[in-house]
Amino acid sequence: MSKNANLFSLIEANFPTDLSAPCLKMPQGTGFINEYSWDDLQKASAKIANLLTSLELPKGSRIAVQVEKSPEALILYLATLRAGFIFIPLNTAYQTAEMRYFIQDAQPAVVVCSPKNFGWLAQLAFQLGCSHVFTLDDKLPNQGSLLQRAAPLSSQFQTVQCEPDQIASIIYTSGTTGLSKGAMLSHQNLSANALTLQKTWHWQASDVLLHSLPLFHVHGLFISSNVALISGSTMIFLPKFDAAQVLKFLPESTVFMGVPTYYVRLLEQAGLTEQLCSTVRVFISGSAPLLAETFNAFQQRTAKTILERYGMSETNIISSNPYDGERLSNTVGQALPDVRIRIVNNEGQTCAEDEVGDIQVKGPNVFKGYWNRPEKTTQEFTKDGFFKTGDLGKLDKNAYLSIIGRSKDLIISGGYNIYPKEIELVLDALPGVVESAVIGLPHADFGEAVCAVLVCNMTLDSAQIIATLKNQIANFKVPKKIFMVKELPRNNMGKVQKNVLRDQYKESFSLLTS
C-alpha cells in the first residue's frame, strides 16, 4: 500500500514521543484548565471518527460544521480527516438565509451546530435532505449529542487511506458577483503548505502558539492549527481574541498570529511592552492589509517586526516576508519556496519590475477547483495552470510582492472576505430603496469598513436600516455607515463606478480614534 496522504497521518507521525505532553491549553482565571494531551487528541478524534464511520456515509460525504471555537471543535476537524470525509467550516455569524444556501450547495450528510441553534438549523437541514444533525457545546466540555454519541465508542481508529488529490475540506469563499463558491482543498494542498510554512517560519516542537483566531477561517484552522500540529507544538487555545487575555499569555508563548485588527487592539493596551513580548520569536499578520502605521508602531513599542504574509482561501499561504531577513512594510514578502508568482498585464504578458498587474500563482498549495462549478474553475485558471487571484500587485527587484488592490470589488474587513452583491440584494429588497452600492472604505482598525450608498424614493433612517440588516445577515457584513445620494455615478456603459464612490467617501473614518 502506498504512503497514506491523509493529512492526519502527517500530523500523527509528528506527535511527540511523550503523548502525555500538553497539546492544547485552555486558559481560565490565573491558570490553565482542560489541558488536552496528545493522547487525548488521538483518542477523542478516534471516537468521533468511529461515530462518523458508523453512520455508513457515502465516500466523499461532507460534514458541515457551525460551532463556536473549542478544543472539541478542533478534534472534530481532525476526526473528519481521519474518517476520510470532507470538512466544511462555516462562520458562526451566518443566519438562516446563509445557512440555507450552504446546505443546499454542499449537500452535507452531517451538520454539527451549537445547541442554541439546533431548533431552526436541524429543521432547515432535514428539509434540505441532510440525514444527521448533531450538537457540540463549547461552554460545557463533553456536552452535546455529538460527544455523547461518540463517548461509548472505541478510542482506536485506523486512519482512512487517502490519495493526495482527495478533498479534505471545502472552504466557502467570496466573490463580487453571484454567490459564495466552495473552494476544494485536497490533503496534499494542506499538507504541502503546512510543511513549507513550518520550514519557512522555523517552527519547532518547543514552540508555543498563542491561538486566538476563529476555527471557521483558513487562518485559524489551517495556517495556525495545522502548522502547530505537524510540529508537535503546544497551543494556548483562547476561545476568541481578547487583547487583555492575549497580553496575559504572551510571556508563555513563542508565536502569535493575528489579523491587522488584533495588532491595532494590542497597541491600545498600555501593558504591551518590549519586555512582555520578549519570549515571542515571531508575530505574524495576514488575512487583510497591515497599515504601515500599525507596522511601525508595533515595532517601536515591542522591538518586534511583524511578519506579514499573503494568502487566500483557494491557496492557503502564497508568500511571506522572511523569517531571517528584511521584513518590509506594505509588502507580503517573496513567494514560498514551492510557489510561483507572476504578474501579468491585460494581454497576459509578464509585467516588468515594479509594474502593476494581475497576480497569478501556481503550486501544490493551490486548490483543485470550485465545488460543482467546473466552468468557473476553468475560467479562473490559465491554460498553463496558474490561478488568477483577482488581486493586483507588483514585484520589486528582490521579488518582494506588494498588493496594490483588487481587480474585483471584494471587501476585506477585519480579516473577513465580504462580497458586496449579497448585501446589495438585501438592501435593494428594503421598502424605499431604489438601488444600492456597497463599498469598502479605509479603516484604521478593520482595514476596510463595509459601507453602503443608497438611492431612495422616500426618507429612510440609516440606524433603522442597519438594525434591520443585523437580523438578516452576519454582523461583519452589516454596513458601518450608510450614505444617501440622488443617483449613483455610472460610466458610459451604465456600470456603477464604485471607484468614484470609494474616492468620494475615503476620508469617512479618518477621524476615528479607536
Short mmCIF file of C-alpha atoms in Angstrom, two decimals:
data_model
loop_
_atom_site.label_atom_id
_atom_site.label_comp_id
_atom_site.label_asym_id
_atom_site.label_seq_id
_atom_site.Cartn_x
_atom_site.Cartn_y
_atom_site.Cartn_z
CA MET A 1 0.00 0.00 0.00
CA SER A 2 1.32 3.45 -0.89
CA LYS A 3 2.03 6.02 1.79
CA ASN A 4 -1.18 7.42 3.25
CA ALA A 5 -1.64 11.03 2.06
CA ASN A 6 -4.29 11.68 4.71
CA LEU A 7 -3.31 14.92 6.48
CA PHE A 8 -3.99 13.30 9.84
CA SER A 9 -1.32 10.70 9.10
CA LEU A 10 1.21 13.52 8.74
CA ILE A 11 0.02 15.11 11.98
CA GLU A 12 0.08 11.81 13.88
CA ALA A 13 3.57 10.98 12.61
CA ASN A 14 4.82 14.15 14.29
CA PHE A 15 3.19 13.62 17.68
CA PRO A 16 5.79 13.99 20.45
CA THR A 17 7.26 10.82 21.93
CA ASP A 18 5.59 11.65 25.23
CA LEU A 19 1.88 11.55 24.39
CA SER A 20 1.02 12.85 27.86
CA ALA A 21 2.57 16.22 26.94
CA PRO A 22 0.07 19.08 26.57
CA CYS A 23 -1.27 19.75 23.09
CA LEU A 24 -3.99 22.28 23.91
CA LYS A 25 -4.19 24.52 26.97
CA MET A 26 -7.46 26.27 27.75
CA PRO A 27 -6.88 29.30 30.00
CA GLN A 28 -9.21 30.37 32.76
CA GLY A 29 -8.60 32.65 35.69
CA THR A 30 -4.99 32.58 36.81
CA GLY A 31 -4.02 29.30 35.21
CA PHE A 32 -4.96 26.56 32.77
CA ILE A 33 -7.84 24.12 32.88
CA ASN A 34 -8.93 21.44 30.42
CA GLU A 35 -5.44 20.64 29.23
CA TYR A 36 -5.65 18.22 26.31
CA SER A 37 -2.68 15.91 25.84
CA TRP A 38 -1.64 14.42 22.52
CA ASP A 39 -3.03 11.14 23.79
CA ASP A 40 -6.38 12.85 24.47
CA LEU A 41 -6.34 14.29 20.97
CA GLN A 42 -5.65 10.92 19.39
CA LYS A 43 -8.30 9.04 21.39
CA ALA A 44 -11.03 11.69 21.18
CA SER A 45 -10.62 12.08 17.41
CA ALA A 46 -10.78 8.27 17.10
CA LYS A 47 -14.11 8.16 18.94
CA ILE A 48 -15.66 10.80 16.68
CA ALA A 49 -14.17 9.16 13.58
CA ASN A 50 -15.78 5.90 14.69
CA LEU A 51 -19.11 7.68 15.10
CA LEU A 52 -18.94 9.22 11.62
CA THR A 53 -17.96 5.87 10.12
CA SER A 54 -20.86 4.12 11.89
CA LEU A 55 -23.30 6.35 10.01
CA GLU A 56 -22.34 4.46 6.82
CA LEU A 57 -21.99 7.65 4.82
CA PRO A 58 -21.05 7.51 1.13
CA LYS A 59 -17.42 8.15 0.23
CA GLY A 60 -16.76 11.86 -0.17
CA SER A 61 -19.56 12.89 2.19
CA ARG A 62 -19.42 16.42 3.50
CA ILE A 63 -19.53 17.31 7.21
CA ALA A 64 -20.75 20.91 7.66
CA VAL A 65 -19.80 22.48 10.99
CA GLN A 66 -21.08 25.72 12.51
CA VAL A 67 -19.94 25.74 16.12
CA GLU A 68 -18.09 28.04 18.47
CA LYS A 69 -14.36 27.58 18.96
CA SER A 70 -13.38 24.85 21.39
CA PRO A 71 -10.85 22.01 21.64
CA GLU A 72 -13.64 19.64 20.70
CA ALA A 73 -14.30 21.63 17.52
CA LEU A 74 -10.66 21.18 16.50
CA ILE A 75 -10.89 17.48 17.37
CA LEU A 76 -13.98 17.18 15.15
CA TYR A 77 -11.93 18.59 12.26
CA LEU A 78 -9.22 16.01 12.86
CA ALA A 79 -11.78 13.21 13.19
CA THR A 80 -13.32 14.16 9.85
CA LEU A 81 -9.90 13.95 8.23
CA ARG A 82 -9.19 10.59 9.87
CA ALA A 83 -12.50 9.16 8.64
CA GLY A 84 -11.81 10.31 5.07
CA PHE A 85 -14.72 12.75 4.84
CA ILE A 86 -14.77 16.42 3.78
CA PHE A 87 -14.79 19.12 6.47
CA ILE A 88 -16.78 22.31 5.81
CA PRO A 89 -16.28 25.02 8.48
CA LEU A 90 -18.92 27.74 8.49
CA ASN A 91 -18.83 31.15 10.14
CA THR A 92 -20.76 31.20 13.40
CA ALA A 93 -22.31 34.55 12.43
CA TYR A 94 -24.23 33.08 9.49
CA GLN A 95 -28.01 33.31 9.76
CA THR A 96 -30.88 31.34 8.23
CA ALA A 97 -30.67 32.53 4.62
CA GLU A 98 -26.92 31.99 4.51
CA MET A 99 -27.08 28.53 6.08
CA ARG A 100 -29.84 27.55 3.70
CA TYR A 101 -27.58 28.38 0.77
CA PHE A 102 -24.56 26.49 2.11
CA ILE A 103 -26.57 23.37 2.92
CA GLN A 104 -28.28 23.45 -0.47
CA ASP A 105 -24.98 23.90 -2.25
CA ALA A 106 -22.77 21.47 -0.33
CA GLN A 107 -25.47 18.85 0.39
CA PRO A 108 -23.75 17.70 3.60
CA ALA A 109 -24.58 14.29 5.03
CA VAL A 110 -23.93 15.63 8.54
CA VAL A 111 -24.43 19.05 10.11
CA VAL A 112 -22.91 19.88 13.51
CA CYS A 113 -24.16 23.03 15.26
CA SER A 114 -24.28 24.77 18.61
CA PRO A 115 -27.12 23.64 20.91
CA LYS A 116 -28.64 27.13 20.82
CA ASN A 117 -29.14 26.83 17.05
CA PHE A 118 -30.33 23.24 16.96
CA GLY A 119 -34.06 24.04 16.67
CA TRP A 120 -34.04 26.09 13.50
CA LEU A 121 -30.91 24.63 11.93
CA ALA A 122 -31.95 20.99 12.34
CA GLN A 123 -35.33 21.75 10.80
CA LEU A 124 -33.64 23.51 7.90
CA ALA A 125 -31.07 20.75 7.40
CA PHE A 126 -33.64 17.95 7.39
CA GLN A 127 -35.83 19.87 4.95
CA LEU A 128 -32.85 20.10 2.59
CA GLY A 129 -32.07 16.40 2.74
CA CYS A 130 -29.37 16.22 5.42
CA SER A 131 -29.51 12.87 7.23
CA HIS A 132 -27.81 13.70 10.53
CA VAL A 133 -27.65 16.77 12.79
CA PHE A 134 -25.55 16.80 15.96
CA THR A 135 -24.78 19.44 18.56
CA LEU A 136 -21.42 20.44 20.04
CA ASP A 137 -21.34 22.68 23.11
CA ASP A 138 -18.35 24.98 23.63
CA LYS A 139 -19.49 26.07 27.10
CA LEU A 140 -19.77 22.65 28.72
CA PRO A 141 -16.94 20.22 27.92
CA ASN A 142 -18.08 16.83 26.64
CA GLN A 143 -21.64 18.04 26.17
CA GLY A 144 -23.82 17.93 23.08
CA SER A 145 -25.16 14.98 21.13
CA LEU A 146 -22.00 14.52 19.04
CA LEU A 147 -19.76 13.77 22.01
CA GLN A 148 -22.48 11.86 23.88
CA ARG A 149 -22.94 9.54 20.91
CA ALA A 150 -19.17 9.15 20.48
CA ALA A 151 -18.35 8.58 24.17
CA PRO A 152 -19.00 4.80 24.32
CA LEU A 153 -17.19 4.08 21.05
CA SER A 154 -13.66 2.76 20.68
CA SER A 155 -10.71 5.11 21.20
CA GLN A 156 -8.83 3.23 18.47
CA PHE A 157 -9.27 4.04 14.78
CA GLN A 158 -7.30 3.16 11.68
CA THR A 159 -6.91 6.40 9.71
CA VAL A 160 -8.56 6.06 6.30
CA GLN A 161 -6.21 5.75 3.34
CA CYS A 162 -6.36 8.87 1.15
CA GLU A 163 -4.82 9.81 -2.17
CA PRO A 164 -3.01 13.17 -2.39
CA ASP A 165 -5.74 14.76 -4.54
CA GLN A 166 -8.59 13.59 -2.33
CA ILE A 167 -10.58 16.54 -0.99
CA ALA A 168 -10.05 17.24 2.70
CA SER A 169 -12.05 20.45 3.09
CA ILE A 170 -14.34 22.83 1.25
CA ILE A 171 -13.94 26.48 2.21
CA TYR A 172 -16.65 28.86 1.06
CA THR A 173 -15.02 31.95 -0.33
CA SER A 174 -16.42 35.25 -1.51
CA GLY A 175 -16.66 36.88 -4.90
CA THR A 176 -18.02 40.19 -6.07
CA THR A 177 -20.87 38.76 -8.10
CA GLY A 178 -23.12 35.78 -7.63
CA LEU A 179 -22.99 33.62 -4.54
CA SER A 180 -20.23 32.08 -2.43
CA LYS A 181 -18.18 29.34 -4.05
CA GLY A 182 -16.78 26.29 -2.30
CA ALA A 183 -13.02 26.02 -2.78
CA MET A 184 -11.97 22.35 -2.70
CA LEU A 185 -8.69 21.82 -0.85
CA SER A 186 -7.02 18.43 -1.01
CA HIS A 187 -4.99 16.62 1.64
CA GLN A 188 -1.90 17.42 -0.42
CA ASN A 189 -2.81 21.13 -0.63
CA LEU A 190 -3.00 21.37 3.15
CA SER A 191 -0.02 19.12 3.90
CA ALA A 192 2.30 20.80 1.41
CA ASN A 193 1.52 24.29 2.66
CA ALA A 194 1.86 23.34 6.32
CA LEU A 195 5.25 21.69 5.74
CA THR A 196 6.53 24.68 3.76
CA LEU A 197 5.38 27.15 6.42
CA GLN A 198 6.93 25.01 9.15
CA LYS A 199 10.29 25.33 7.41
CA THR A 200 9.87 28.96 6.32
CA TRP A 201 8.90 30.16 9.80
CA HIS A 202 11.46 27.92 11.60
CA TRP A 203 8.78 26.14 13.60
CA GLN A 204 9.97 23.75 16.33
CA ALA A 205 8.30 21.27 18.68
CA SER A 206 9.31 23.58 21.55
CA ASP A 207 7.21 26.44 20.16
CA VAL A 208 4.05 27.55 21.95
CA LEU A 209 1.38 29.11 19.72
CA LEU A 210 -0.97 31.63 21.29
CA HIS A 211 -4.09 30.79 19.26
CA SER A 212 -6.83 33.43 19.34
CA LEU A 213 -8.17 33.11 15.78
CA PRO A 214 -11.55 31.55 14.88
CA LEU A 215 -11.61 27.99 13.57
CA PHE A 216 -14.03 28.60 10.69
CA HIS A 217 -11.39 30.64 8.88
CA VAL A 218 -8.41 29.35 6.86
CA HIS A 219 -6.10 31.47 9.02
CA GLY A 220 -7.11 29.86 12.29
CA LEU A 221 -7.84 26.33 11.11
CA PHE A 222 -5.18 25.59 8.50
CA ILE A 223 -2.39 28.16 8.83
CA SER A 224 -2.24 28.25 12.63
CA SER A 225 -3.51 24.87 13.77
CA ASN A 226 -2.05 22.67 11.02
CA VAL A 227 1.47 24.07 11.36
CA ALA A 228 1.43 23.74 15.15
CA LEU A 229 0.04 20.20 14.93
CA ILE A 230 2.58 18.89 12.41
CA SER A 231 5.31 20.40 14.59
CA GLY A 232 4.12 18.72 17.77
CA SER A 233 3.79 22.18 19.37
CA THR A 234 1.61 23.22 22.27
CA MET A 235 -1.23 25.68 21.61
CA ILE A 236 -2.66 28.07 24.20
CA PHE A 237 -6.19 27.91 22.89
CA LEU A 238 -8.16 31.10 23.56
CA PRO A 239 -11.90 30.90 22.76
CA LYS A 240 -11.65 34.26 20.96
CA PHE A 241 -9.38 37.26 20.64
CA ASP A 242 -9.34 39.38 23.78
CA ALA A 243 -6.49 41.89 23.93
CA ALA A 244 -6.12 41.77 27.72
CA GLN A 245 -6.09 37.97 27.72
CA VAL A 246 -3.56 37.86 24.88
CA LEU A 247 -1.24 40.14 26.87
CA LYS A 248 -1.58 37.84 29.84
CA PHE A 249 -0.37 34.78 27.95
CA LEU A 250 2.20 36.35 25.61
CA PRO A 251 5.05 35.70 28.11
CA GLU A 252 4.26 31.97 27.90
CA SER A 253 4.21 31.97 24.07
CA THR A 254 6.73 31.97 21.24
CA VAL A 255 4.42 32.51 18.23
CA PHE A 256 1.39 34.74 17.73
CA MET A 257 -0.75 35.02 14.61
CA GLY A 258 -3.43 37.60 14.00
CA VAL A 259 -5.27 39.82 11.59
CA PRO A 260 -4.34 43.55 11.48
CA THR A 261 -7.28 44.40 13.77
CA TYR A 262 -5.67 42.32 16.53
CA TYR A 263 -2.47 44.36 16.37
CA VAL A 264 -4.41 47.62 16.48
CA ARG A 265 -6.20 46.37 19.60
CA LEU A 266 -2.95 45.25 21.23
CA LEU A 267 -1.39 48.66 20.65
CA GLU A 268 -4.29 50.19 22.58
CA GLN A 269 -3.16 48.23 25.67
CA ALA A 270 -0.78 50.12 27.95
CA GLY A 271 0.66 46.80 29.06
CA LEU A 272 2.11 45.99 25.63
CA THR A 273 5.84 46.40 26.20
CA GLU A 274 9.13 45.11 24.84
CA GLN A 275 9.68 43.06 27.98
CA LEU A 276 6.23 41.46 27.78
CA CYS A 277 6.89 40.30 24.20
CA SER A 278 10.45 39.13 24.79
CA THR A 279 9.65 35.39 24.57
CA VAL A 280 7.71 35.71 21.31
CA ARG A 281 10.08 34.95 18.44
CA VAL A 282 7.64 35.91 15.68
CA PHE A 283 4.41 37.89 15.31
CA ILE A 284 2.62 37.05 12.04
CA SER A 285 -0.13 39.06 10.35
CA GLY A 286 -2.41 38.22 7.46
CA SER A 287 -5.96 37.99 6.03
CA ALA A 288 -6.01 41.75 5.32
CA PRO A 289 -3.51 44.55 4.57
CA LEU A 290 -1.49 45.76 7.55
CA LEU A 291 -1.24 49.54 7.64
CA ALA A 292 2.30 50.95 7.72
CA GLU A 293 1.44 52.98 10.81
CA THR A 294 0.45 49.80 12.67
CA PHE A 295 3.59 48.01 11.44
CA ASN A 296 5.82 50.86 12.62
CA ALA A 297 4.03 51.49 15.91
CA PHE A 298 4.25 47.82 16.88
CA GLN A 299 7.95 47.73 16.03
CA GLN A 300 8.65 50.84 18.12
CA ARG A 301 6.66 49.58 21.11
CA THR A 302 7.83 45.97 21.22
CA ALA A 303 11.11 45.86 19.24
CA LYS A 304 9.43 43.09 17.22
CA THR A 305 8.88 43.39 13.47
CA ILE A 306 5.61 41.86 12.34
CA LEU A 307 5.99 39.23 9.62
CA GLU A 308 3.30 39.88 7.01
CA ARG A 309 2.28 37.18 4.55
CA TYR A 310 -0.25 36.74 1.73
CA GLY A 311 -2.78 34.02 1.17
CA MET A 312 -6.29 33.19 0.03
CA SER A 313 -8.92 30.59 0.82
CA GLU A 314 -8.15 28.95 -2.52
CA THR A 315 -4.40 28.80 -1.96
CA ASN A 316 -3.56 28.95 1.74
CA ILE A 317 -0.30 30.93 2.01
CA ILE A 318 1.37 32.14 -1.19
CA SER A 319 4.16 34.42 0.01
CA SER A 320 5.83 35.51 3.23
CA ASN A 321 8.23 38.13 4.44
CA PRO A 322 11.41 36.33 5.52
CA TYR A 323 11.98 34.92 8.98
CA ASP A 324 15.67 35.73 8.64
CA GLY A 325 15.98 38.86 6.56
CA GLU A 326 14.38 42.23 5.99
CA ARG A 327 10.64 42.48 6.61
CA LEU A 328 9.26 45.40 4.65
CA SER A 329 6.12 47.35 5.45
CA ASN A 330 3.48 47.33 2.69
CA THR A 331 4.84 44.11 1.21
CA VAL A 332 3.87 40.48 1.73
CA GLY A 333 7.34 39.14 1.01
CA GLN A 334 8.56 36.63 -1.51
CA ALA A 335 6.87 33.54 -2.95
CA LEU A 336 7.15 30.45 -0.76
CA PRO A 337 9.83 28.01 -1.99
CA ASP A 338 7.36 25.73 -3.79
CA VAL A 339 5.11 28.51 -5.12
CA ARG A 340 5.41 30.53 -8.32
CA ILE A 341 4.05 34.07 -8.52
CA ARG A 342 3.78 36.07 -11.71
CA ILE A 343 2.33 39.48 -12.53
CA VAL A 344 0.67 39.81 -15.93
CA ASN A 345 -0.95 42.65 -17.85
CA ASN A 346 -4.32 42.60 -19.59
CA GLU A 347 -2.75 40.86 -22.58
CA GLY A 348 -1.38 38.09 -20.39
CA GLN A 349 2.21 39.25 -20.78
CA THR A 350 4.61 39.19 -17.83
CA CYS A 351 4.94 42.62 -16.24
CA ALA A 352 8.24 44.37 -15.74
CA GLU A 353 9.75 45.01 -12.33
CA ASP A 354 7.52 47.31 -10.23
CA GLU A 355 4.81 47.27 -12.91
CA VAL A 356 1.29 46.69 -11.57
CA GLY A 357 -0.69 43.79 -12.98
CA ASP A 358 -2.81 40.78 -12.12
CA ILE A 359 -1.35 38.34 -9.59
CA GLN A 360 -1.33 34.70 -10.70
CA VAL A 361 0.01 31.75 -8.69
CA LYS A 362 0.89 28.10 -9.13
CA GLY A 363 1.98 25.47 -6.65
CA PRO A 364 0.99 22.41 -4.58
CA ASN A 365 -0.94 24.70 -2.24
CA VAL A 366 -3.42 25.82 -4.94
CA PHE A 367 -6.90 24.33 -4.65
CA LYS A 368 -8.44 21.77 -7.01
CA GLY A 369 -11.35 23.92 -8.12
CA TYR A 370 -14.77 25.16 -7.04
CA TRP A 371 -17.33 22.69 -5.76
CA ASN A 372 -19.85 21.83 -8.50
CA ARG A 373 -18.64 24.74 -10.66
CA PRO A 374 -16.42 23.28 -13.41
CA GLU A 375 -16.98 26.24 -15.73
CA LYS A 376 -15.99 28.72 -13.02
CA THR A 377 -12.94 26.61 -12.21
CA THR A 378 -11.84 26.60 -15.85
CA GLN A 379 -12.37 30.36 -16.06
CA GLU A 380 -10.17 31.06 -13.02
CA PHE A 381 -7.15 29.07 -14.25
CA THR A 382 -4.87 29.90 -17.16
CA LYS A 383 -4.07 27.32 -19.82
CA ASP A 384 -0.69 26.69 -18.21
CA GLY A 385 -2.21 26.07 -14.77
CA PHE A 386 -1.85 29.40 -12.95
CA PHE A 387 -4.69 30.52 -10.66
CA LYS A 388 -5.97 34.06 -11.23
CA THR A 389 -6.16 35.55 -7.75
CA GLY A 390 -8.16 38.62 -8.78
CA ASP A 391 -5.66 40.79 -6.88
CA LEU A 392 -3.46 43.48 -8.36
CA GLY A 393 0.18 43.68 -7.35
CA LYS A 394 3.78 44.24 -8.32
CA LEU A 395 7.14 42.58 -7.71
CA ASP A 396 10.22 44.65 -6.86
CA LYS A 397 13.84 43.90 -7.78
CA ASN A 398 14.13 41.45 -4.89
CA ALA A 399 10.86 39.68 -5.83
CA TYR A 400 9.01 41.14 -2.84
CA LEU A 401 5.30 41.26 -3.62
CA SER A 402 3.17 44.32 -2.90
CA ILE A 403 -0.62 44.08 -3.08
CA ILE A 404 -1.95 47.18 -4.79
CA GLY A 405 -5.64 46.44 -4.76
CA ARG A 406 -8.22 44.05 -6.13
CA SER A 407 -9.42 43.81 -9.66
CA LYS A 408 -12.74 42.80 -8.19
CA ASP A 409 -14.70 44.66 -5.56
CA LEU A 410 -14.10 42.18 -2.75
CA ILE A 411 -14.08 43.83 0.67
CA ILE A 412 -11.82 42.50 3.42
CA SER A 413 -12.91 43.78 6.82
CA GLY A 414 -11.25 42.56 9.99
CA GLY A 415 -9.85 39.60 8.07
CA TYR A 416 -13.26 38.51 6.71
CA ASN A 417 -13.95 38.35 2.99
CA ILE A 418 -17.19 40.13 2.10
CA TYR A 419 -18.74 40.40 -1.32
CA PRO A 420 -20.93 43.45 -1.95
CA LYS A 421 -23.50 41.80 -4.21
CA GLU A 422 -25.06 39.76 -1.40
CA ILE A 423 -25.52 42.84 0.79
CA GLU A 424 -26.82 44.87 -2.14
CA LEU A 425 -29.51 42.26 -2.83
CA VAL A 426 -30.72 42.55 0.77
CA LEU A 427 -30.65 46.36 0.68
CA ASP A 428 -32.44 46.58 -2.67
CA ALA A 429 -35.28 44.47 -1.26
CA LEU A 430 -35.99 47.01 1.51
CA PRO A 431 -39.03 49.28 1.04
CA GLY A 432 -37.97 52.67 -0.27
CA VAL A 433 -34.58 51.58 -1.58
CA VAL A 434 -34.29 52.09 -5.34
CA GLU A 435 -30.72 50.82 -5.68
CA SER A 436 -27.57 50.41 -3.65
CA ALA A 437 -23.82 50.15 -3.96
CA VAL A 438 -21.76 48.53 -1.22
CA ILE A 439 -18.10 49.54 -0.95
CA GLY A 440 -15.15 49.13 1.40
CA LEU A 441 -13.59 52.27 2.86
CA PRO A 442 -10.19 52.62 4.60
CA HIS A 443 -10.47 51.98 8.32
CA ALA A 444 -7.59 52.05 10.80
CA ASP A 445 -8.97 49.15 12.81
CA PHE A 446 -10.65 46.83 10.31
CA GLY A 447 -8.53 47.61 7.26
CA GLU A 448 -11.74 48.25 5.34
CA ALA A 449 -15.18 49.13 6.66
CA VAL A 450 -18.31 47.99 4.84
CA CYS A 451 -20.40 51.00 3.77
CA ALA A 452 -23.48 51.37 1.62
CA VAL A 453 -24.54 54.14 -0.74
CA LEU A 454 -28.30 54.22 -1.30
CA VAL A 455 -30.71 55.85 -3.73
CA CYS A 456 -34.14 56.02 -2.11
CA ASN A 457 -37.60 57.22 -3.12
CA MET A 458 -38.62 58.03 0.44
CA THR A 459 -36.97 59.20 3.65
CA LEU A 460 -35.25 56.32 5.41
CA ASP A 461 -33.42 56.16 8.71
CA SER A 462 -29.88 54.77 8.48
CA ALA A 463 -29.92 53.39 12.02
CA GLN A 464 -33.15 51.52 11.32
CA ILE A 465 -31.73 50.05 8.12
CA ILE A 466 -28.65 48.84 9.99
CA ALA A 467 -30.82 47.31 12.72
CA THR A 468 -32.90 45.51 10.08
CA LEU A 469 -29.82 44.14 8.35
CA LYS A 470 -28.45 42.74 11.62
CA ASN A 471 -31.40 40.35 11.68
CA GLN A 472 -30.80 39.19 8.12
CA ILE A 473 -27.05 38.87 7.56
CA ALA A 474 -23.91 38.24 9.59
CA ASN A 475 -22.88 41.22 11.70
CA PHE A 476 -19.50 41.63 9.99
CA LYS A 477 -21.31 42.25 6.69
CA VAL A 478 -23.59 44.97 8.05
CA PRO A 479 -22.55 48.45 6.81
CA LYS A 480 -20.89 50.65 9.40
CA LYS A 481 -22.12 53.74 7.60
CA ILE A 482 -24.88 54.45 5.09
CA PHE A 483 -24.81 57.37 2.67
CA MET A 484 -27.89 58.67 0.86
CA VAL A 485 -27.50 60.08 -2.66
CA LYS A 486 -29.81 61.14 -5.50
CA GLU A 487 -28.08 58.90 -8.02
CA LEU A 488 -25.10 56.57 -8.32
CA PRO A 489 -22.20 57.53 -10.62
CA ARG A 490 -22.10 55.48 -13.82
CA ASN A 491 -19.84 55.14 -16.82
CA ASN A 492 -20.94 55.28 -20.47
CA MET A 493 -21.94 51.62 -20.32
CA GLY A 494 -24.20 52.25 -17.34
CA LYS A 495 -22.00 50.40 -14.85
CA VAL A 496 -21.85 51.88 -11.34
CA GLN A 497 -18.43 53.43 -10.76
CA LYS A 498 -17.58 52.17 -7.30
CA ASN A 499 -14.09 53.60 -7.60
CA VAL A 500 -15.69 57.06 -7.72
CA LEU A 501 -17.70 56.30 -4.58
CA ARG A 502 -14.67 54.93 -2.76
CA ASP A 503 -12.74 58.09 -3.59
CA GLN A 504 -15.63 60.34 -2.60
CA TYR A 505 -16.05 58.78 0.85
CA LYS A 506 -12.48 57.64 1.52
CA GLU A 507 -12.00 60.07 4.45
CA SER A 508 -15.15 58.91 6.26
CA PHE A 509 -13.20 57.16 9.00
CA SER A 510 -10.11 59.38 9.03
CA LEU A 511 -11.08 60.97 12.35
CA LEU A 512 -11.55 57.60 14.01
CA THR A 513 -9.54 57.42 17.20
CA SER A 514 -10.17 53.79 18.04
#
